[in-house]
Amino acid sequence: MPTVELSHISKSFGSVKAVNDVSFEVERGEIFGLLGPNGAGKTTCIRILLDIFKPDQGKISILGGAMTEAKKDKIGYMPEERGMYQDIPLDRCLVYLGTLKGLSPADVQQRMAGYLQRFDLLTSRRKKVKELSKGMQQKAQLIATLIHEPELLIIDEPFSGLDPINTQMVKEILREQRDRGVTILMSTHQMHQVEELCDRIVLIDHGRTLLYGRLDDIRQQFSGHAVIVGTPGELPTLPGVERVEEHNSSSWRLSLDASMDTQQVLRNLVERGIQVNQFEIAAPTLDEIFINVVQKADQELE
Amino acid sequence: MNKFWQVAWHEYSRHVFRRRFLLALLSVPIMLMVMIVLILVILWTNSNPLPVGYIDHSGILANPIPQPVAKWPERTVQMVPYGDETTAKADLQAGKLQAYYVIPQDYLKTGQAQVTNENKLNELTAQQFNTFLKINLFSNQPADIASRLIDGSEIVVQSTGEGQLSVEDRIINLILPVIAGILFIVAMSTSSGYLLQAVVEEKENRTMEIMVTSVSPGQLMSGKIVGDIGVSMTQLVVWGAFLVLALLFGKNYFPFLSGFRFSGEMIGVILAVMIPAFVMISGLMAAVGATVTEASEGQQILGLFTIPIWIPYILIATFINNPNNPIAIVLSFFPLTAPMTITMRIGLASIPTWQIIVSVSILILSAVGSLWLAGRAFRLGMLRYGRRLRLKEIFSQQRV
């Protein structure tokens, strides 16, 4: 049974249809990417999922049924707009937020020490939240999201405001959580992070689903019949190659005839004594797929 | 601990354990203590401990009973008998006496005595001599009658219309209602201000979104309301206790306060109107907090609620003239003016029971209504950033 199931969800605010018949499922123990341009309806979907907003239509199942107050203790949520009490010390803020998730103050204290150590915030625990830097607040927010060991993590832009070291650490934490069996629903604009972390994605725009499925399948679906060849020199004319374009300074993109086998292209290159430093099937990046799909959808709407 | 109580405790403790709150809390008792100390110092310095002489030609003070020992800080003045005026005058001039009295032979007929002093006669000394004289005048009367005669009379006026009962000095009876009213307004402003600030701040710093994924909006809102009411109750209890102590203490030194009474009925009625009024205002403030985008905007709206609450104070003269006049009755039934109107009227007259029941019922209904309104506004407006929630939207059919 999926951990999260949205089925034909619609939600309007006045005359604006924020979400229009969106459906997707998030399986237990996977990292799922919720993607879309700004204003696509991602946050509304998350808020509907968390029972902050009621949908106008559709059904939601979370952790095996409708949202209840008890289930809130099993969910960790980190919104895009970070929210921490600014005027109280960090440790007091974490204890309060942790106890609201059903932990005893002693449990929070115990778990908090480990997280503060790992996030290098131990010496700042008595500082008021407003005295912490943006990055530190971001890490503190992540502690508040994880401290009660949730079964479902919903995180919006987890890497914003983090330096490369902390970004790496957050990625490690997300993988650890997944390995523990935690289901993670991640919304981000950083496509390379999605490619690195997510198993499956849904792409929405103007409240509608544009893409949904396994990341590999989607990339496969959008890949043309082409290969990337890295070589220091010029390429000769090859059989079965319709077009040669410069991919970057040291590689070329070869668009192939529909009947041409990619392995034959490699054999042809070797037989001609061409030095091959790189040979790979050309698949579009998620960035490219994102831009193409969203632009096409926008043109259709216009 | 239930999440509702956790929210309430957090809201309460984040205000109450702050230095600025403790300073504000202690400011009233400190101010009262300073006033009391000043009064005591004034009383002590005003009382002159030098003896007073008397030459008694009437025989009333032949075997004198001393006047009661004066209450501290007033000092007891020793009354010294003299056989003739010349000796007394010599002692007065030598600074051994502050004054001397001459009681003529026909004092019982005329009631007139003569006092001689160097400067202005000390009022407290004069009071002590009067008491000394009265005690000896009534020494042959039974103790209770003597005491009654010395204390004087209190006239109670009973009106024939509408069971009105008022005592002679109405101003004294307004003390408790006026103080209760001012404390109510101060406490209400405090808790409403905190509530408004808490809701708007949580919207501004986006904590709200985290909170509603941990507790239900109902628990969050009611926890905040209870926590902030607790803050003002702490103020009320501390301030109220010190004020009552000050009044009870003051009764001993200020005769005009001696008519001051605590009535269980009066306190009961005051609480019956103020508790639902408090909840109503708090609910409205939570609704305003969820509706507006900035704290300053909310403060302006808070001001709009405060003006009607003060209206009964503006009409205090009308209420003193006739506590049951039509304006007073109408204001008793309007939720924002009812708390102060009823509170002041109860101090001046006995209000018909039906009016109290109607007023309290209206206030309870208004409190329930404001909580409903707050609940809807909270759910609709809690995540509305940068754009104000309109009243029309609160009453719309939108699902929350």
XYZ file of C-alpha atoms in Angstrom:
702
model
C 0.000 0.000 0.000
C 1.434 3.420 -0.938
C 2.356 5.718 1.963
C 0.773 8.672 0.165
C -2.017 8.528 -2.379
C -3.566 11.568 -4.035
C -6.443 10.723 -6.300
C -7.958 13.323 -8.680
C -7.376 16.266 -6.348
C -8.706 19.689 -7.300
C -8.606 22.912 -5.325
C -9.602 26.453 -6.241
C -9.006 29.752 -4.457
C -11.676 32.071 -5.725
C -11.470 31.982 -9.506
C -7.932 30.515 -9.512
C -7.699 26.773 -9.974
C -4.540 25.963 -8.013
C -4.716 22.185 -8.429
C -6.591 20.486 -11.239
C -7.186 16.737 -11.114
C -3.756 15.770 -9.803
C -3.068 12.155 -8.869
C 0.111 10.459 -7.686
C 1.306 7.868 -5.237
C 4.429 7.765 -3.081
C 5.636 4.283 -2.188
C 7.067 3.334 1.183
C 10.812 3.852 1.466
C 11.308 5.845 -1.731
C 12.447 9.389 -2.375
C 9.766 10.953 -4.536
C 10.227 14.250 -6.341
C 7.366 16.715 -6.598
C 8.461 19.080 -9.347
C 7.046 22.062 -11.107
C 7.739 25.699 -11.908
C 6.883 28.468 -9.438
C 3.135 28.698 -8.881
C 2.536 25.239 -10.361
C 0.500 24.084 -7.350
C 3.179 22.038 -5.528
C 2.751 23.752 -2.155
C -1.032 23.560 -2.436
C -0.716 19.815 -3.093
C 1.467 19.437 -0.007
C -0.913 21.482 2.133
C -3.863 19.423 0.943
C -1.886 16.288 1.710
C -1.206 17.572 5.224
C -4.880 18.483 5.739
C -4.050 22.181 6.039
C -6.405 22.788 3.099
C -9.436 20.685 2.247
C -9.639 19.740 -1.433
C -12.696 20.696 -3.447
C -12.590 17.279 -5.077
C -10.634 14.071 -4.837
C -9.387 11.695 -2.194
C -6.227 11.566 -0.119
C -4.782 8.649 1.722
C -1.767 9.172 3.948
C -0.129 6.432 6.012
C -2.999 4.126 5.180
C -6.058 6.361 5.388
C -7.381 9.813 6.094
C -5.241 12.263 8.056
C -5.728 12.132 11.819
C -4.175 14.066 14.678
C -2.243 10.936 15.722
C -0.732 10.616 12.233
C 0.705 14.134 12.485
C 3.231 12.717 14.974
C 4.486 10.329 12.266
C 5.068 13.052 9.703
C 7.987 15.434 9.470
C 7.331 18.558 7.433
C 9.788 21.196 6.372
C 8.076 23.960 4.401
C 9.852 26.102 1.857
C 9.266 29.184 3.996
C 11.140 28.141 7.128
C 9.330 28.719 10.375
C 10.989 28.820 13.785
C 10.196 30.884 16.866
C 12.714 33.679 16.559
C 12.689 35.083 20.075
C 13.489 31.962 22.071
C 16.710 29.937 22.403
C 17.263 27.198 19.830
C 17.116 24.319 22.328
C 13.849 25.580 23.817
C 12.361 25.937 20.348
C 13.382 22.379 19.430
C 12.034 20.973 22.712
C 8.698 22.691 22.125
C 8.386 21.524 18.516
C 9.565 18.018 19.486
C 7.078 17.665 22.335
C 4.287 18.765 19.999
C 5.204 15.663 17.978
C 4.512 13.449 20.961
C 8.009 13.149 22.458
C 8.761 13.722 26.117
C 11.057 16.690 26.872
C 13.719 14.226 28.097
C 13.571 12.282 24.797
C 13.873 15.495 22.809
C 16.878 16.587 24.879
C 18.561 13.244 24.322
C 17.974 13.138 20.552
C 18.637 16.824 20.115
C 22.188 16.544 21.476
C 23.154 14.102 18.717
C 21.641 16.176 15.951
C 23.132 19.431 17.247
C 26.535 17.755 17.311
C 26.143 16.418 13.780
C 24.893 19.739 12.416
C 27.599 21.668 14.256
C 25.056 23.634 16.260
C 25.946 22.431 19.736
C 27.629 25.671 20.745
C 24.693 27.701 19.434
C 22.008 25.818 21.340
C 21.454 28.644 23.857
C 21.352 31.360 21.219
C 18.060 32.850 20.166
C 16.964 31.497 16.795
C 17.048 34.975 15.278
C 20.743 35.203 16.159
C 21.569 32.196 13.960
C 22.631 32.543 10.335
C 20.241 31.535 7.560
C 22.126 28.295 6.994
C 22.122 27.485 10.699
C 18.394 28.127 10.888
C 17.963 25.851 7.909
C 19.816 23.078 9.725
C 17.834 23.721 12.913
C 14.650 23.402 10.896
C 15.806 20.063 9.572
C 16.466 18.862 13.128
C 12.921 19.870 14.076
C 11.661 17.880 11.072
C 13.633 14.728 11.908
C 13.804 14.658 15.698
C 10.634 12.600 16.212
C 11.819 9.968 13.673
C 8.888 10.335 11.281
C 7.650 7.622 8.927
C 6.950 10.194 6.237
C 9.126 13.189 5.443
C 7.745 16.031 3.366
C 10.422 18.561 2.551
C 10.197 21.619 0.386
C 13.490 22.906 -1.089
C 15.728 21.123 1.440
C 18.951 22.511 -0.028
C 18.133 26.195 -0.283
C 20.553 28.349 1.704
C 23.023 25.521 2.326
C 26.696 25.538 1.365
C 28.106 22.530 -0.573
C 29.309 20.779 2.603
C 25.940 21.051 4.311
C 24.166 20.145 1.062
C 26.202 16.957 0.989
C 25.347 16.256 4.612
C 21.618 16.765 3.992
C 21.802 14.391 1.024
C 23.463 11.794 3.224
C 20.759 12.249 5.840
C 18.001 11.856 3.264
C 19.597 8.629 1.991
C 19.966 7.371 5.567
C 16.315 8.089 6.200
C 15.317 6.254 3.027
C 17.459 3.292 4.032
C 15.631 3.221 7.366
C 12.383 2.826 5.433
C 11.242 6.427 5.706
C 9.174 7.663 2.782
C 10.385 11.009 1.481
C 8.409 13.441 -0.624
C 10.762 16.165 -1.806
C 9.875 19.289 -3.667
C 12.750 21.179 -5.273
C 13.819 23.190 -8.267
C 17.342 21.759 -8.190
C 17.035 19.130 -10.901
C 20.495 17.695 -10.436
C 19.573 16.903 -6.817
C 16.408 15.211 -8.030
C 18.395 13.163 -10.540
C 20.781 12.177 -7.789
C 18.247 11.337 -5.103
C 14.786 10.595 -6.474
C 13.448 7.244 -7.612
C 10.245 8.599 -9.089
C 8.835 12.042 -9.830
C 5.681 13.904 -10.690
C 5.875 17.151 -12.654
C 2.962 19.533 -12.364
C 2.303 22.884 -13.975
C -0.744 25.150 -13.698
C -2.139 22.589 -11.303
C -2.068 19.758 -13.881
C 0.073 16.635 -13.995
C 2.526 16.766 -16.926
C 4.829 13.856 -16.095
C 4.640 11.032 -13.617
C 6.689 7.891 -13.157
C 10.151 6.415 -12.665
C 12.922 8.861 -13.402
C 14.759 6.384 -15.657
C 11.594 5.651 -17.629
C 10.902 9.356 -18.112
C 14.435 10.037 -19.315
C 14.180 7.039 -21.607
C 10.883 8.365 -22.914
C 12.489 11.704 -23.788
C 15.789 10.428 -25.091
C 16.263 10.716 -28.869
C 18.136 8.052 -30.962
C 21.571 9.586 -30.438
C 24.963 9.007 -28.868
C 27.587 11.268 -27.333
C 31.129 10.633 -28.562
C 34.130 12.179 -26.880
C 37.161 12.509 -29.142
C 40.041 14.986 -29.420
C 39.729 15.395 -33.205
C 37.119 15.839 -35.935
C 34.705 13.007 -36.758
C 34.547 11.548 -40.272
C 31.271 10.805 -42.006
C 29.860 7.618 -40.513
C 27.188 5.288 -41.873
C 23.800 5.554 -40.178
C 24.554 8.986 -38.682
C 22.084 11.626 -39.826
C 23.561 14.661 -38.061
C 26.651 15.589 -36.022
C 26.454 18.503 -33.570
C 29.013 19.799 -31.148
C 28.001 18.659 -27.643
C 30.838 20.458 -25.826
C 34.489 21.325 -26.512
C 35.605 17.694 -26.594
C 32.522 15.725 -27.583
C 29.923 15.422 -30.324
C 26.248 14.493 -30.392
C 25.475 12.032 -33.188
C 21.801 11.709 -34.252
C 21.299 8.249 -35.698
C 19.199 6.755 -38.422
C 16.224 4.907 -36.904
C 17.588 1.565 -38.100
C 21.111 2.148 -36.820
C 22.279 0.175 -33.789
C 24.315 2.218 -31.279
C 26.815 -0.653 -30.812
C 27.477 -0.618 -34.539
C 28.358 3.079 -34.314
C 30.977 2.233 -31.662
C 32.381 -0.576 -33.833
C 32.558 1.807 -36.823
C 34.491 4.355 -34.762
C 37.018 1.772 -33.522
C 37.453 0.235 -37.000
C 38.347 3.699 -38.341
C 41.006 4.126 -35.652
C 39.284 7.097 -34.041
C 40.312 7.722 -30.440
C 37.150 7.386 -28.315
C 37.421 8.952 -24.859
C 33.689 8.904 -24.163
C 30.774 6.956 -25.607
C 27.299 7.139 -24.114
C 23.694 6.977 -25.100
C 22.441 10.589 -25.246
C 19.634 11.027 -22.689
C 18.254 14.469 -21.930
C 18.904 15.920 -18.495
C 15.959 16.405 -16.199
C 16.491 20.136 -16.599
C 15.970 19.777 -20.367
C 12.930 17.562 -19.947
C 11.500 20.004 -17.390
C 11.963 23.015 -19.656
C 10.653 21.247 -22.746
C 7.590 19.823 -21.087
C 6.661 22.985 -19.215
C 7.191 25.243 -22.250
C 5.129 22.927 -24.432
C 2.335 22.829 -21.842
C 2.387 26.616 -21.513
C 2.153 27.011 -25.319
C -0.825 24.677 -25.374
C -2.543 26.725 -22.693
C -1.945 29.960 -24.613
C 0.666 16.634 28.335
C -2.138 17.264 25.891
C -1.028 19.366 22.913
C -3.611 22.014 23.741
C -1.993 22.501 27.160
C 1.478 22.432 25.621
C 0.496 25.297 23.322
C -1.159 27.151 26.213
C 1.870 26.658 28.495
C 4.297 27.715 25.767
C 2.246 30.828 25.064
C 1.981 31.590 28.785
C 5.603 30.943 29.684
C 7.111 32.830 26.743
C 5.477 36.008 28.047
C 5.373 35.513 31.803
C 9.014 34.511 32.242
C 10.321 37.512 30.374
C 12.055 40.286 32.254
C 9.865 43.010 30.765
C 6.675 41.193 31.814
C 7.925 40.712 35.357
C 8.809 44.405 35.494
C 5.339 45.360 34.267
C 3.766 42.887 36.695
C 5.649 44.275 39.664
C 5.222 47.907 38.649
C 1.710 48.185 40.131
C 2.564 46.594 43.505
C 5.738 48.656 43.679
C 3.782 51.800 42.841
C 1.200 50.904 45.515
C 3.902 50.193 48.056
C 5.599 53.493 47.303
C 2.240 55.243 47.688
C 1.559 53.469 50.977
C 5.019 54.283 52.305
C 4.530 57.915 51.264
C 1.161 58.030 53.002
C 2.663 56.499 56.134
C 5.526 58.973 56.094
C 3.069 61.868 55.626
C 0.904 60.578 58.501
C 3.909 60.121 60.740
C 5.305 63.558 60.004
C 1.849 65.155 60.297
C 1.247 63.774 63.754
C 2.803 65.854 66.536
C 3.873 63.796 69.574
C 4.114 66.814 71.934
C 1.582 66.638 74.799
C -1.631 68.659 74.820
C -2.700 70.386 78.004
C -6.225 70.953 79.246
C -7.823 73.007 81.979
C -11.163 71.436 82.830
C -13.699 73.715 84.568
C -16.619 71.436 83.706
C -15.578 68.367 85.706
C -15.988 66.054 82.706
C -12.299 65.186 82.832
C -12.030 64.943 86.611
C -11.104 61.253 86.431
C -10.075 61.069 82.785
C -10.077 57.876 80.717
C -7.238 58.134 78.164
C -8.104 58.110 74.471
C -7.266 54.889 72.568
C -3.688 54.478 71.462
C -3.348 55.959 67.953
C -2.715 53.566 65.068
C 0.829 53.608 63.799
C 2.234 55.711 62.116
C 0.119 58.342 63.894
C 1.588 58.956 67.324
C -0.476 59.035 70.518
C -0.600 62.473 72.109
C -0.450 62.614 75.885
C -3.244 64.722 77.459
C -1.861 66.639 80.480
C -4.188 68.251 83.029
C -3.406 71.796 84.291
C -4.910 73.614 87.213
C -4.705 77.049 85.632
C -4.184 78.626 82.232
C -1.017 80.546 83.256
C 1.043 77.401 83.835
C -0.302 75.847 80.659
C 0.550 78.978 78.675
C 4.083 79.029 80.151
C 4.609 75.388 79.112
C 3.202 76.153 75.647
C 5.630 79.010 75.245
C 8.464 76.824 76.574
C 7.672 74.311 73.836
C 6.577 71.587 76.235
C 3.010 71.594 74.828
C 1.696 71.915 71.279
C -1.643 73.361 72.510
C -3.922 73.530 75.499
C -7.677 73.361 75.759
C -9.885 75.209 78.175
C -13.166 73.409 78.883
C -15.556 75.973 80.398
C -17.934 75.196 83.250
C -20.990 75.382 80.946
C -19.447 73.089 78.299
C -22.326 70.615 78.500
C -24.735 73.444 77.684
C -22.781 75.242 74.993
C -20.549 72.455 73.585
C -17.842 75.072 73.155
C -14.240 74.842 74.303
C -11.255 77.075 73.663
C -7.931 75.957 72.286
C -4.683 77.921 72.370
C -1.676 77.023 70.296
C 1.431 78.644 68.917
C 1.023 77.723 65.265
C -1.803 76.080 63.273
C -3.580 73.451 65.330
C -2.549 69.946 64.222
C -5.627 68.200 62.786
C -4.644 64.762 64.047
C -4.040 66.181 67.515
C -7.462 67.854 67.428
C -9.052 64.501 66.444
C -7.312 62.757 69.341
C -8.486 65.404 71.818
C -12.052 65.173 70.447
C -11.996 61.393 70.929
C -10.547 61.878 74.432
C -13.349 64.288 75.251
C -16.093 62.088 73.749
C -14.890 58.972 75.595
C -15.082 60.815 78.866
C -18.435 62.408 77.997
C -19.970 58.972 77.295
C -18.120 57.159 80.098
C -21.351 56.560 81.994
C -23.081 55.016 78.942
C -23.022 51.246 78.126
C -19.949 50.386 76.026
C -21.888 49.591 72.799
C -23.898 52.819 72.921
C -20.764 54.828 73.677
C -19.021 53.221 70.745
C -22.001 53.912 68.414
C -22.106 57.559 69.496
C -18.386 57.980 68.944
C -18.469 56.305 65.467
C -21.320 58.515 64.204
C -24.142 57.497 61.812
C -24.481 55.985 58.349
C -27.663 56.848 56.491
C -29.052 54.256 54.089
C -31.521 55.524 51.478
C -34.176 53.070 50.341
C -35.984 54.078 47.154
C -39.547 52.903 46.566
C -39.076 52.364 42.814
C -37.709 49.143 41.241
C -36.146 47.948 44.479
C -33.287 50.361 44.162
C -31.032 50.497 47.137
C -28.168 52.862 47.367
C -26.081 54.134 50.197
C -25.425 57.750 50.842
C -21.980 57.934 49.351
C -22.258 56.368 45.891
C -18.724 57.223 44.910
C -17.321 54.765 47.480
C -19.419 51.997 45.976
C -17.993 52.711 42.554
C -14.478 51.922 43.758
C -14.613 48.159 43.201
C -16.480 48.321 39.847
C -14.254 51.076 38.500
C -11.090 49.288 39.600
C -12.426 45.979 38.270
C -13.292 47.689 34.978
C -9.900 49.307 34.584
C -8.156 46.046 35.456
C -10.381 44.245 32.948
C -9.507 46.680 30.180
C -5.792 46.574 30.995
C -5.810 42.766 31.184
C -7.879 42.495 28.024
C -5.544 44.824 26.166
C -2.564 42.822 27.411
C -3.888 39.421 26.459
C -5.417 40.632 23.194
C -2.167 42.354 22.297
C -0.163 39.218 23.028
C -2.624 37.038 21.138
C -2.626 39.313 18.140
C 1.159 39.510 18.226
C 1.487 35.725 18.559
C -0.826 34.969 15.628
C 0.593 37.648 13.328
C 4.192 36.771 14.245
C 3.616 33.097 13.543
C 2.196 34.050 10.195
C 5.046 36.438 9.494
C 7.831 34.031 10.481
C 5.987 31.064 8.914
C 5.899 29.065 12.146
C 2.182 28.613 11.644
C 2.680 26.113 8.847
C 4.856 23.953 11.100
C 2.428 24.252 13.966
C -0.666 23.147 12.076
C 1.114 19.991 10.956
C 1.681 19.136 14.637
C -1.554 20.262 16.283
C -5.044 20.922 15.008
C -5.892 24.550 14.217
C -8.540 24.359 16.947
C -6.015 23.200 19.555
C -3.532 25.804 18.389
C -5.972 28.685 18.523
C -7.664 27.710 21.788
C -4.286 26.952 23.399
C -3.086 30.410 22.464
C -6.266 32.050 23.741
C -6.074 30.196 27.067
C -2.320 30.880 27.403
C -2.754 34.588 26.777
C -5.792 34.822 29.051
C -3.565 33.130 31.655
C -0.984 35.875 31.176
C -3.508 38.602 31.886
C -5.072 36.591 34.719
C -1.646 36.464 36.340
C -1.531 40.250 36.049
C -5.078 40.580 37.363
C -4.528 38.300 40.345
C -1.258 39.963 41.360
C -2.507 43.508 40.800
C -5.957 42.761 42.239
C -4.499 41.185 45.389
C -2.270 44.179 46.001
C -5.092 46.626 45.307
C -7.419 44.859 47.732
C -4.673 44.811 50.336
C -4.077 48.501 49.713
C -7.799 49.276 50.058
C -8.149 47.217 53.221
C -5.052 48.871 54.612
C -6.271 52.295 53.491
C -9.592 51.831 55.277
C -7.733 52.129 58.561
C -6.297 55.507 57.687
C -8.796 57.139 55.336
C -12.294 57.583 56.737
C -13.803 57.967 53.234
C -12.751 54.405 52.437
C -14.467 52.981 55.493
C -17.726 52.547 53.514
C -15.912 50.251 51.096
C -17.419 46.741 51.159
C -16.863 43.507 49.263
C -20.095 41.915 48.197
C -20.171 38.310 46.994
C -23.088 39.137 44.696
C -21.239 42.077 43.182
C -18.099 40.041 42.546
C -20.199 37.180 41.123
C -21.989 39.459 38.644
C -18.741 41.186 37.644
C -17.113 37.814 36.930
C -20.229 36.568 35.089
C -19.998 39.438 32.590
C -16.243 39.712 32.393
C -15.308 36.077 31.720
C -17.424 35.696 28.550
C -16.423 39.242 27.512
C -12.787 38.250 27.874
C -13.256 35.141 25.737
C -15.220 37.167 23.173
C -12.499 39.812 22.826
C -9.766 37.154 22.715
C -11.631 35.290 19.971
C -12.035 38.494 17.997
C -8.336 39.249 18.372
C -7.360 35.770 17.185
C -9.630 36.312 14.189
C -8.067 39.713 13.526
C -4.578 38.213 13.862
C -5.395 35.546 11.299
C -6.918 38.130 8.986
C -4.307 40.890 8.898
C -0.837 40.757 7.431
C 1.029 42.992 9.889
C 0.887 43.449 13.655
C 0.483 47.236 13.332
C -2.656 46.765 11.258
C -4.040 44.490 13.977
C -3.265 47.055 16.691
C -5.375 49.615 14.842
C -8.308 47.210 14.753
C -7.757 46.427 18.458
C -8.212 50.165 19.075
C -11.611 50.028 17.363
C -12.748 47.347 19.819
C -11.423 49.248 22.819
C -13.371 52.474 22.156
C -16.863 50.997 22.774
C -15.569 49.298 25.914
C -14.689 52.732 27.364
C -18.067 54.353 26.484
C -19.678 53.512 29.879
C -16.873 55.413 31.635
C -17.702 58.503 29.581
C -21.312 58.177 30.760
C -20.415 57.647 34.423
C -22.239 60.824 35.546
C -25.456 59.616 33.884
C -25.118 56.266 35.628
C -24.577 57.910 39.035
C -27.723 60.015 38.563
C -29.812 57.039 37.531
C -28.149 53.645 37.201
C -31.278 52.171 35.597
C -31.867 54.786 32.912
C -32.697 53.603 29.368
C -29.178 54.336 28.010
C -27.653 52.208 30.754
C -30.082 49.377 30.003
C -29.379 49.478 26.255
C -25.616 49.542 26.822
C -26.005 46.528 29.127
C -27.222 44.491 26.177
C -24.532 45.471 23.658
C -21.651 42.961 23.913
C -18.779 45.457 23.838
C -20.314 47.931 26.311
C -22.072 45.388 28.560
C -19.105 44.421 30.787
C -18.352 47.958 31.962
C -22.001 49.069 32.098
C -23.134 46.143 34.228
C -20.041 46.433 36.420
C -20.685 50.094 37.168
C -24.444 49.721 37.575
C -24.022 46.892 40.088
C -21.933 49.243 42.200
C -24.629 51.889 42.186
C -27.903 50.017 42.424
C -29.427 46.599 42.348
C -29.967 45.683 38.699
C -33.125 43.703 37.846
C -32.164 40.031 37.604
C -33.646 39.627 34.118
C -31.306 42.311 32.782
C -28.275 40.527 34.217
C -29.447 37.203 32.742
C -30.040 38.761 29.305
C -26.718 40.590 29.360
C -24.722 37.499 30.424
C -26.562 35.362 27.834
C -25.758 37.863 25.067
C -22.117 37.885 26.152
C -21.915 34.064 26.216
C -23.493 33.861 22.744
C -21.108 36.547 21.514
C -18.149 34.630 22.983
C -19.251 31.433 21.204
C -19.806 33.405 17.988
C -16.409 35.064 18.175
C -14.714 31.689 18.722
C -16.508 30.319 15.651
C -15.458 33.383 13.675
C -11.895 33.031 14.941
C -11.866 29.356 13.979
C -12.905 30.092 10.390
C -10.666 33.127 10.028
C -7.789 31.141 11.488
C -8.147 28.242 9.061
C -8.663 30.519 6.063
C -6.120 33.178 6.956
C -3.357 31.328 8.792
C -1.342 30.706 5.649
C -2.386 33.826 3.797
C 0.796 35.850 3.431
C 0.864 39.415 2.197
C -2.842 39.572 1.406
C -5.562 40.365 3.923
C -8.462 38.002 4.424
C -11.735 39.727 3.676
C -14.797 39.433 5.915
C -16.767 38.216 2.902
C -14.419 35.243 2.568
C -14.893 34.250 6.213
C -18.629 33.992 5.707
C -18.332 32.324 2.289
C -19.142 28.692 1.626
C -15.449 27.848 1.207
C -14.493 24.553 2.841
C -12.034 24.807 5.706
